[in-house]
Amino acid sequence: MKLVVQADRGGFDWSQTLYIPVAGPFEPLDPYELPELTSASVLISDLVRREREPGEIGINMPAIAERHGLDPEQLWIEMDDVEEVMKLMW
């Protein structure tokens, strides 16, 4: 299962870490139902912990921009990677 993060109308801010809430339950998503947007995969090494907010993870946007440029409009994150980073927080 993947977590999908879509940019808002202004796009992503590639200059800093993007923090997102991670709270379940999660629902399966059919990738064919998503709009056709430029996408990038998020690696586990791109994910960071946010100690002050245990229900959030950070995405190292500058690292993704370095690999993929500034074009992606949505990010794909493996839920196994999210769970692994969340475990490190406890």
PDB file of N, CA and C in Angstrom:
ATOM      1  N   MET A   1       0.853  -1.164   0.000  1.00  0.00           N
ATOM      2  CA  MET A   1       0.000   0.000   0.000  1.00  0.00           C
ATOM      3  C   MET A   1       0.906   1.237   0.000  1.00  0.00           C
ATOM      4  N   LYS A   2       0.416   2.282  -0.650  1.00  0.00           N
ATOM      5  CA  LYS A   2       1.173   3.518  -0.746  1.00  0.00           C
ATOM      6  C   LYS A   2       0.363   4.676  -0.188  1.00  0.00           C
ATOM      7  N   LEU A   3       1.078   5.642   0.353  1.00  0.00           N
ATOM      8  CA  LEU A   3       0.504   6.901   0.774  1.00  0.00           C
ATOM      9  C   LEU A   3       0.792   7.890  -0.350  1.00  0.00           C
ATOM     10  N   VAL A   4      -0.243   8.581  -0.827  1.00  0.00           N
ATOM     11  CA  VAL A   4      -0.089   9.530  -1.933  1.00  0.00           C
ATOM     12  C   VAL A   4      -0.283  10.940  -1.388  1.00  0.00           C
ATOM     13  N   VAL A   5       0.679  11.812  -1.689  1.00  0.00           N
ATOM     14  CA  VAL A   5       0.606  13.213  -1.280  1.00  0.00           C
ATOM     15  C   VAL A   5       0.557  14.051  -2.552  1.00  0.00           C
ATOM     16  N   GLN A   6      -0.517  14.834  -2.703  1.00  0.00           N
ATOM     17  CA  GLN A   6      -0.649  15.681  -3.883  1.00  0.00           C
ATOM     18  C   GLN A   6      -0.385  17.137  -3.509  1.00  0.00           C
ATOM     19  N   ALA A   7       0.281  17.841  -4.415  1.00  0.00           N
ATOM     20  CA  ALA A   7       0.571  19.254  -4.204  1.00  0.00           C
ATOM     21  C   ALA A   7      -0.707  20.076  -4.309  1.00  0.00           C
ATOM     22  N   ASP A   8      -0.718  21.207  -3.626  1.00  0.00           N
ATOM     23  CA  ASP A   8      -1.839  22.122  -3.804  1.00  0.00           C
ATOM     24  C   ASP A   8      -1.606  22.929  -5.081  1.00  0.00           C
ATOM     25  N   ARG A   9      -2.457  23.873  -5.356  1.00  0.00           N
ATOM     26  CA  ARG A   9      -2.368  24.630  -6.614  1.00  0.00           C
ATOM     27  C   ARG A   9      -1.035  25.342  -6.797  1.00  0.00           C
ATOM     28  N   GLY A  10      -0.421  25.746  -5.726  1.00  0.00           N
ATOM     29  CA  GLY A  10       0.861  26.443  -5.800  1.00  0.00           C
ATOM     30  C   GLY A  10       2.049  25.511  -5.960  1.00  0.00           C
ATOM     31  N   GLY A  11       1.806  24.207  -5.936  1.00  0.00           N
ATOM     32  CA  GLY A  11       2.886  23.230  -6.020  1.00  0.00           C
ATOM     33  C   GLY A  11       3.536  23.005  -4.671  1.00  0.00           C
ATOM     34  N   PHE A  12       4.541  22.162  -4.657  1.00  0.00           N
ATOM     35  CA  PHE A  12       5.281  21.866  -3.429  1.00  0.00           C
ATOM     36  C   PHE A  12       6.325  22.951  -3.176  1.00  0.00           C
ATOM     37  N   ASP A  13       6.642  23.161  -1.912  1.00  0.00           N
ATOM     38  CA  ASP A  13       7.776  24.003  -1.538  1.00  0.00           C
ATOM     39  C   ASP A  13       8.971  23.068  -1.422  1.00  0.00           C
ATOM     40  N   TRP A  14       9.852  23.111  -2.402  1.00  0.00           N
ATOM     41  CA  TRP A  14      10.978  22.175  -2.470  1.00  0.00           C
ATOM     42  C   TRP A  14      12.153  22.603  -1.601  1.00  0.00           C
ATOM     43  N   SER A  15      12.041  23.734  -0.923  1.00  0.00           N
ATOM     44  CA  SER A  15      13.171  24.269  -0.168  1.00  0.00           C
ATOM     45  C   SER A  15      13.243  23.769   1.270  1.00  0.00           C
ATOM     46  N   GLN A  16      12.194  23.105   1.743  1.00  0.00           N
ATOM     47  CA  GLN A  16      12.189  22.687   3.146  1.00  0.00           C
ATOM     48  C   GLN A  16      11.422  21.380   3.322  1.00  0.00           C
ATOM     49  N   THR A  17      11.558  20.815   4.510  1.00  0.00           N
ATOM     50  CA  THR A  17      10.860  19.577   4.847  1.00  0.00           C
ATOM     51  C   THR A  17       9.359  19.822   4.898  1.00  0.00           C
ATOM     52  N   LEU A  18       8.603  18.910   4.293  1.00  0.00           N
ATOM     53  CA  LEU A  18       7.143  18.960   4.322  1.00  0.00           C
ATOM     54  C   LEU A  18       6.665  17.992   5.399  1.00  0.00           C
ATOM     55  N   TYR A  19       5.939  18.490   6.387  1.00  0.00           N
ATOM     56  CA  TYR A  19       5.398  17.640   7.448  1.00  0.00           C
ATOM     57  C   TYR A  19       3.943  17.338   7.157  1.00  0.00           C
ATOM     58  N   ILE A  20       3.603  16.060   7.273  1.00  0.00           N
ATOM     59  CA  ILE A  20       2.232  15.632   7.014  1.00  0.00           C
ATOM     60  C   ILE A  20       1.738  14.766   8.172  1.00  0.00           C
ATOM     61  N   PRO A  21       0.431  14.872   8.497  1.00  0.00           N
ATOM     62  CA  PRO A  21      -0.128  13.994   9.524  1.00  0.00           C
ATOM     63  C   PRO A  21      -0.289  12.584   8.971  1.00  0.00           C
ATOM     64  N   VAL A  22      -0.048  11.637   9.831  1.00  0.00           N
ATOM     65  CA  VAL A  22      -0.219  10.237   9.448  1.00  0.00           C
ATOM     66  C   VAL A  22      -1.138   9.605  10.488  1.00  0.00           C
ATOM     67  N   ALA A  23      -2.397   9.448  10.102  1.00  0.00           N
ATOM     68  CA  ALA A  23      -3.367   8.857  11.007  1.00  0.00           C
ATOM     69  C   ALA A  23      -4.271   7.930  10.201  1.00  0.00           C
ATOM     70  N   GLY A  24      -4.481   6.733  10.703  1.00  0.00           N
ATOM     71  CA  GLY A  24      -5.330   5.772  10.019  1.00  0.00           C
ATOM     72  C   GLY A  24      -6.740   5.851  10.562  1.00  0.00           C
ATOM     73  N   PRO A  25      -7.611   5.012  10.134  1.00  0.00           N
ATOM     74  CA  PRO A  25      -7.327   3.932   9.190  1.00  0.00           C
ATOM     75  C   PRO A  25      -7.191   4.467   7.765  1.00  0.00           C
ATOM     76  N   PHE A  26      -6.420   3.748   6.975  1.00  0.00           N
ATOM     77  CA  PHE A  26      -6.197   4.125   5.592  1.00  0.00           C
ATOM     78  C   PHE A  26      -7.073   3.277   4.685  1.00  0.00           C
ATOM     79  N   GLU A  27      -7.455   3.870   3.577  1.00  0.00           N
ATOM     80  CA  GLU A  27      -8.284   3.161   2.618  1.00  0.00           C
ATOM     81  C   GLU A  27      -7.484   2.878   1.361  1.00  0.00           C
ATOM     82  N   PRO A  28      -7.688   1.709   0.769  1.00  0.00           N
ATOM     83  CA  PRO A  28      -6.997   1.409  -0.483  1.00  0.00           C
ATOM     84  C   PRO A  28      -7.398   2.412  -1.561  1.00  0.00           C
ATOM     85  N   LEU A  29      -6.468   2.692  -2.443  1.00  0.00           N
ATOM     86  CA  LEU A  29      -6.689   3.658  -3.510  1.00  0.00           C
ATOM     87  C   LEU A  29      -6.336   3.007  -4.836  1.00  0.00           C
ATOM     88  N   ASP A  30      -7.230   3.128  -5.785  1.00  0.00           N
ATOM     89  CA  ASP A  30      -6.964   2.606  -7.115  1.00  0.00           C
ATOM     90  C   ASP A  30      -6.157   3.656  -7.875  1.00  0.00           C
ATOM     91  N   PRO A  31      -4.918   3.355  -8.266  1.00  0.00           N
ATOM     92  CA  PRO A  31      -4.096   4.354  -8.945  1.00  0.00           C
ATOM     93  C   PRO A  31      -4.717   4.867 -10.237  1.00  0.00           C
ATOM     94  N   TYR A  32      -5.608   4.088 -10.822  1.00  0.00           N
ATOM     95  CA  TYR A  32      -6.258   4.514 -12.059  1.00  0.00           C
ATOM     96  C   TYR A  32      -7.309   5.597 -11.813  1.00  0.00           C
ATOM     97  N   GLU A  33      -7.683   5.793 -10.546  1.00  0.00           N
ATOM     98  CA  GLU A  33      -8.643   6.837 -10.214  1.00  0.00           C
ATOM     99  C   GLU A  33      -7.970   8.179  -9.943  1.00  0.00           C
ATOM    100  N   LEU A  34      -6.656   8.194  -9.845  1.00  0.00           N
ATOM    101  CA  LEU A  34      -5.921   9.427  -9.595  1.00  0.00           C
ATOM    102  C   LEU A  34      -5.753  10.213 -10.888  1.00  0.00           C
ATOM    103  N   PRO A  35      -5.693  11.537 -10.776  1.00  0.00           N
ATOM    104  CA  PRO A  35      -5.422  12.313 -11.985  1.00  0.00           C
ATOM    105  C   PRO A  35      -4.003  12.030 -12.478  1.00  0.00           C
ATOM    106  N   GLU A  36      -3.791  12.204 -13.767  1.00  0.00           N
ATOM    107  CA  GLU A  36      -2.462  11.975 -14.332  1.00  0.00           C
ATOM    108  C   GLU A  36      -1.585  13.166 -14.009  1.00  0.00           C
ATOM    109  N   LEU A  37      -0.744  12.993 -13.006  1.00  0.00           N
ATOM    110  CA  LEU A  37       0.173  14.029 -12.556  1.00  0.00           C
ATOM    111  C   LEU A  37       1.591  13.479 -12.583  1.00  0.00           C
ATOM    112  N   THR A  38       2.550  14.378 -12.706  1.00  0.00           N
ATOM    113  CA  THR A  38       3.941  13.980 -12.606  1.00  0.00           C
ATOM    114  C   THR A  38       4.202  13.523 -11.175  1.00  0.00           C
ATOM    115  N   SER A  39       4.801  12.343 -11.028  1.00  0.00           N
ATOM    116  CA  SER A  39       4.979  11.750  -9.707  1.00  0.00           C
ATOM    117  C   SER A  39       6.442  11.473  -9.401  1.00  0.00           C
ATOM    118  N   ALA A  40       6.719  11.342  -8.111  1.00  0.00           N
ATOM    119  CA  ALA A  40       8.049  10.956  -7.651  1.00  0.00           C
ATOM    120  C   ALA A  40       7.885  10.000  -6.481  1.00  0.00           C
ATOM    121  N   SER A  41       8.785   9.041  -6.396  1.00  0.00           N
ATOM    122  CA  SER A  41       8.787   8.115  -5.268  1.00  0.00           C
ATOM    123  C   SER A  41       9.597   8.709  -4.122  1.00  0.00           C
ATOM    124  N   VAL A  42       9.091   8.518  -2.919  1.00  0.00           N
ATOM    125  CA  VAL A  42       9.777   8.962  -1.713  1.00  0.00           C
ATOM    126  C   VAL A  42      10.482   7.748  -1.123  1.00  0.00           C
ATOM    127  N   LEU A  43      11.769   7.858  -0.898  1.00  0.00           N
ATOM    128  CA  LEU A  43      12.552   6.777  -0.298  1.00  0.00           C
ATOM    129  C   LEU A  43      12.479   6.870   1.219  1.00  0.00           C
ATOM    130  N   ILE A  44      12.744   5.758   1.887  1.00  0.00           N
ATOM    131  CA  ILE A  44      12.722   5.787   3.352  1.00  0.00           C
ATOM    132  C   ILE A  44      13.753   6.783   3.882  1.00  0.00           C
ATOM    133  N   SER A  45      14.843   6.965   3.152  1.00  0.00           N
ATOM    134  CA  SER A  45      15.867   7.927   3.580  1.00  0.00           C
ATOM    135  C   SER A  45      15.384   9.373   3.449  1.00  0.00           C
ATOM    136  N   ASP A  46      14.288   9.602   2.717  1.00  0.00           N
ATOM    137  CA  ASP A  46      13.703  10.943   2.588  1.00  0.00           C
ATOM    138  C   ASP A  46      12.773  11.275   3.746  1.00  0.00           C
ATOM    139  N   LEU A  47      12.408  10.286   4.533  1.00  0.00           N
ATOM    140  CA  LEU A  47      11.458  10.483   5.629  1.00  0.00           C
ATOM    141  C   LEU A  47      12.194  10.822   6.912  1.00  0.00           C
ATOM    142  N   VAL A  48      11.648  11.778   7.644  1.00  0.00           N
ATOM    143  CA  VAL A  48      12.252  12.198   8.905  1.00  0.00           C
ATOM    144  C   VAL A  48      11.206  12.173  10.004  1.00  0.00           C
ATOM    145  N   ARG A  49      11.696  12.004  11.215  1.00  0.00           N
ATOM    146  CA  ARG A  49      10.808  11.988  12.375  1.00  0.00           C
ATOM    147  C   ARG A  49      10.571  13.407  12.861  1.00  0.00           C
ATOM    148  N   ARG A  50       9.425  13.611  13.416  1.00  0.00           N
ATOM    149  CA  ARG A  50       9.113  14.890  14.066  1.00  0.00           C
ATOM    150  C   ARG A  50       8.794  14.574  15.516  1.00  0.00           C
ATOM    151  N   GLU A  51       9.798  14.778  16.349  1.00  0.00           N
ATOM    152  CA  GLU A  51       9.700  14.371  17.753  1.00  0.00           C
ATOM    153  C   GLU A  51       8.559  15.066  18.497  1.00  0.00           C
ATOM    154  N   ARG A  52       8.332  16.335  18.200  1.00  0.00           N
ATOM    155  CA  ARG A  52       7.306  17.099  18.919  1.00  0.00           C
ATOM    156  C   ARG A  52       5.894  16.699  18.530  1.00  0.00           C
ATOM    157  N   GLU A  53       5.737  16.149  17.337  1.00  0.00           N
ATOM    158  CA  GLU A  53       4.420  15.757  16.835  1.00  0.00           C
ATOM    159  C   GLU A  53       4.466  14.283  16.429  1.00  0.00           C
ATOM    160  N   PRO A  54       4.191  13.371  17.354  1.00  0.00           N
ATOM    161  CA  PRO A  54       4.337  11.952  17.045  1.00  0.00           C
ATOM    162  C   PRO A  54       3.418  11.433  15.944  1.00  0.00           C
ATOM    163  N   GLY A  55       2.378  12.161  15.596  1.00  0.00           N
ATOM    164  CA  GLY A  55       1.466  11.732  14.540  1.00  0.00           C
ATOM    165  C   GLY A  55       1.822  12.295  13.179  1.00  0.00           C
ATOM    166  N   GLU A  56       3.023  12.849  13.050  1.00  0.00           N
ATOM    167  CA  GLU A  56       3.452  13.434  11.784  1.00  0.00           C
ATOM    168  C   GLU A  56       4.811  12.888  11.357  1.00  0.00           C
ATOM    169  N   ILE A  57       5.006  12.847  10.040  1.00  0.00           N
ATOM    170  CA  ILE A  57       6.326  12.540   9.504  1.00  0.00           C
ATOM    171  C   ILE A  57       6.706  13.677   8.559  1.00  0.00           C
ATOM    172  N   GLY A  58       7.992  13.798   8.336  1.00  0.00           N
ATOM    173  CA  GLY A  58       8.481  14.820   7.424  1.00  0.00           C
ATOM    174  C   GLY A  58       9.035  14.178   6.165  1.00  0.00           C
ATOM    175  N   ILE A  59       8.910  14.910   5.066  1.00  0.00           N
ATOM    176  CA  ILE A  59       9.462  14.474   3.788  1.00  0.00           C
ATOM    177  C   ILE A  59      10.540  15.477   3.403  1.00  0.00           C
ATOM    178  N   ASN A  60      11.754  15.004   3.214  1.00  0.00           N
ATOM    179  CA  ASN A  60      12.882  15.859   2.853  1.00  0.00           C
ATOM    180  C   ASN A  60      12.727  16.278   1.392  1.00  0.00           C
ATOM    181  N   MET A  61      12.034  17.393   1.183  1.00  0.00           N
ATOM    182  CA  MET A  61      11.722  17.851  -0.170  1.00  0.00           C
ATOM    183  C   MET A  61      12.969  18.241  -0.976  1.00  0.00           C
ATOM    184  N   PRO A  62      13.988  18.876  -0.371  1.00  0.00           N
ATOM    185  CA  PRO A  62      15.181  19.184  -1.156  1.00  0.00           C
ATOM    186  C   PRO A  62      15.854  17.932  -1.742  1.00  0.00           C
ATOM    187  N   ALA A  63      15.838  16.825  -1.005  1.00  0.00           N
ATOM    188  CA  ALA A  63      16.447  15.583  -1.515  1.00  0.00           C
ATOM    189  C   ALA A  63      15.661  15.045  -2.710  1.00  0.00           C
ATOM    190  N   ILE A  64      14.339  15.129  -2.644  1.00  0.00           N
ATOM    191  CA  ILE A  64      13.510  14.659  -3.760  1.00  0.00           C
ATOM    192  C   ILE A  64      13.712  15.554  -4.974  1.00  0.00           C
ATOM    193  N   ALA A  65      13.770  16.867  -4.746  1.00  0.00           N
ATOM    194  CA  ALA A  65      13.991  17.817  -5.851  1.00  0.00           C
ATOM    195  C   ALA A  65      15.342  17.564  -6.519  1.00  0.00           C
ATOM    196  N   GLU A  66      16.327  17.175  -5.732  1.00  0.00           N
ATOM    197  CA  GLU A  66      17.654  16.889  -6.297  1.00  0.00           C
ATOM    198  C   GLU A  66      17.601  15.691  -7.244  1.00  0.00           C
ATOM    199  N   ARG A  67      16.790  14.686  -6.893  1.00  0.00           N
ATOM    200  CA  ARG A  67      16.680  13.487  -7.729  1.00  0.00           C
ATOM    201  C   ARG A  67      15.728  13.660  -8.900  1.00  0.00           C
ATOM    202  N   HIS A  68      14.609  14.374  -8.670  1.00  0.00           N
ATOM    203  CA  HIS A  68      13.518  14.404  -9.651  1.00  0.00           C
ATOM    204  C   HIS A  68      13.256  15.778 -10.260  1.00  0.00           C
ATOM    205  N   GLY A  69      13.932  16.811  -9.789  1.00  0.00           N
ATOM    206  CA  GLY A  69      13.642  18.158 -10.273  1.00  0.00           C
ATOM    207  C   GLY A  69      12.423  18.722  -9.561  1.00  0.00           C
ATOM    208  N   LEU A  70      11.915  19.829 -10.080  1.00  0.00           N
ATOM    209  CA  LEU A  70      10.816  20.527  -9.417  1.00  0.00           C
ATOM    210  C   LEU A  70       9.460  20.249 -10.051  1.00  0.00           C
ATOM    211  N   ASP A  71       9.395  19.264 -10.932  1.00  0.00           N
ATOM    212  CA  ASP A  71       8.161  18.986 -11.674  1.00  0.00           C
ATOM    213  C   ASP A  71       7.115  18.137 -10.951  1.00  0.00           C
ATOM    214  N   PRO A  72       7.488  17.189 -10.081  1.00  0.00           N
ATOM    215  CA  PRO A  72       6.459  16.308  -9.513  1.00  0.00           C
ATOM    216  C   PRO A  72       5.334  17.066  -8.818  1.00  0.00           C
ATOM    217  N   GLU A  73       4.117  16.585  -9.083  1.00  0.00           N
ATOM    218  CA  GLU A  73       2.918  17.161  -8.479  1.00  0.00           C
ATOM    219  C   GLU A  73       2.300  16.224  -7.458  1.00  0.00           C
ATOM    220  N   GLN A  74       2.833  14.999  -7.384  1.00  0.00           N
ATOM    221  CA  GLN A  74       2.380  14.083  -6.343  1.00  0.00           C
ATOM    222  C   GLN A  74       3.542  13.183  -5.954  1.00  0.00           C
ATOM    223  N   LEU A  75       3.502  12.750  -4.703  1.00  0.00           N
ATOM    224  CA  LEU A  75       4.551  11.907  -4.139  1.00  0.00           C
ATOM    225  C   LEU A  75       3.946  10.582  -3.704  1.00  0.00           C
ATOM    226  N   TRP A  76       4.688   9.519  -3.948  1.00  0.00           N
ATOM    227  CA  TRP A  76       4.272   8.167  -3.566  1.00  0.00           C
ATOM    228  C   TRP A  76       5.205   7.680  -2.462  1.00  0.00           C
ATOM    229  N   ILE A  77       4.616   7.293  -1.337  1.00  0.00           N
ATOM    230  CA  ILE A  77       5.389   6.815  -0.188  1.00  0.00           C
ATOM    231  C   ILE A  77       4.909   5.417   0.163  1.00  0.00           C
ATOM    232  N   GLU A  78       5.831   4.489   0.293  1.00  0.00           N
ATOM    233  CA  GLU A  78       5.481   3.124   0.722  1.00  0.00           C
ATOM    234  C   GLU A  78       5.022   3.167   2.182  1.00  0.00           C
ATOM    235  N   MET A  79       3.853   2.597   2.462  1.00  0.00           N
ATOM    236  CA  MET A  79       3.349   2.579   3.834  1.00  0.00           C
ATOM    237  C   MET A  79       4.275   1.812   4.767  1.00  0.00           C
ATOM    238  N   ASP A  80       4.964   0.793   4.260  1.00  0.00           N
ATOM    239  CA  ASP A  80       5.933   0.072   5.092  1.00  0.00           C
ATOM    240  C   ASP A  80       7.018   1.020   5.582  1.00  0.00           C
ATOM    241  N   ASP A  81       7.434   1.968   4.724  1.00  0.00           N
ATOM    242  CA  ASP A  81       8.456   2.944   5.119  1.00  0.00           C
ATOM    243  C   ASP A  81       7.907   3.906   6.168  1.00  0.00           C
ATOM    244  N   VAL A  82       6.656   4.333   5.990  1.00  0.00           N
ATOM    245  CA  VAL A  82       6.023   5.216   6.972  1.00  0.00           C
ATOM    246  C   VAL A  82       5.955   4.516   8.323  1.00  0.00           C
ATOM    247  N   GLU A  83       5.519   3.260   8.327  1.00  0.00           N
ATOM    248  CA  GLU A  83       5.417   2.503   9.576  1.00  0.00           C
ATOM    249  C   GLU A  83       6.780   2.339  10.232  1.00  0.00           C
ATOM    250  N   GLU A  84       7.808   2.095   9.441  1.00  0.00           N
ATOM    251  CA  GLU A  84       9.160   1.940   9.992  1.00  0.00           C
ATOM    252  C   GLU A  84       9.624   3.225  10.667  1.00  0.00           C
ATOM    253  N   VAL A  85       9.398   4.357  10.027  1.00  0.00           N
ATOM    254  CA  VAL A  85       9.790   5.639  10.611  1.00  0.00           C
ATOM    255  C   VAL A  85       8.957   5.926  11.856  1.00  0.00           C
ATOM    256  N   MET A  86       7.684   5.600  11.827  1.00  0.00           N
ATOM    257  CA  MET A  86       6.828   5.819  12.984  1.00  0.00           C
ATOM    258  C   MET A  86       7.274   4.964  14.168  1.00  0.00           C
ATOM    259  N   LYS A  87       7.724   3.744  13.907  1.00  0.00           N
ATOM    260  CA  LYS A  87       8.220   2.864  14.980  1.00  0.00           C
ATOM    261  C   LYS A  87       9.416   3.478  15.667  1.00  0.00           C
ATOM    262  N   LEU A  88      10.248   4.151  14.915  1.00  0.00           N
ATOM    263  CA  LEU A  88      11.441   4.785  15.499  1.00  0.00           C
ATOM    264  C   LEU A  88      11.064   5.903  16.464  1.00  0.00           C
ATOM    265  N   MET A  89       9.836   6.366  16.360  1.00  0.00           N
ATOM    266  CA  MET A  89       9.404   7.479  17.212  1.00  0.00           C
ATOM    267  C   MET A  89       8.982   7.016  18.594  1.00  0.00           C
ATOM    268  N   TRP A  90       8.649   5.748  18.732  1.00  0.00           N
ATOM    269  CA  TRP A  90       8.119   5.286  20.013  1.00  0.00           C
ATOM    270  C   TRP A  90       9.199   4.894  20.925  1.00  0.00           C
TER     271      TRP A  90
END
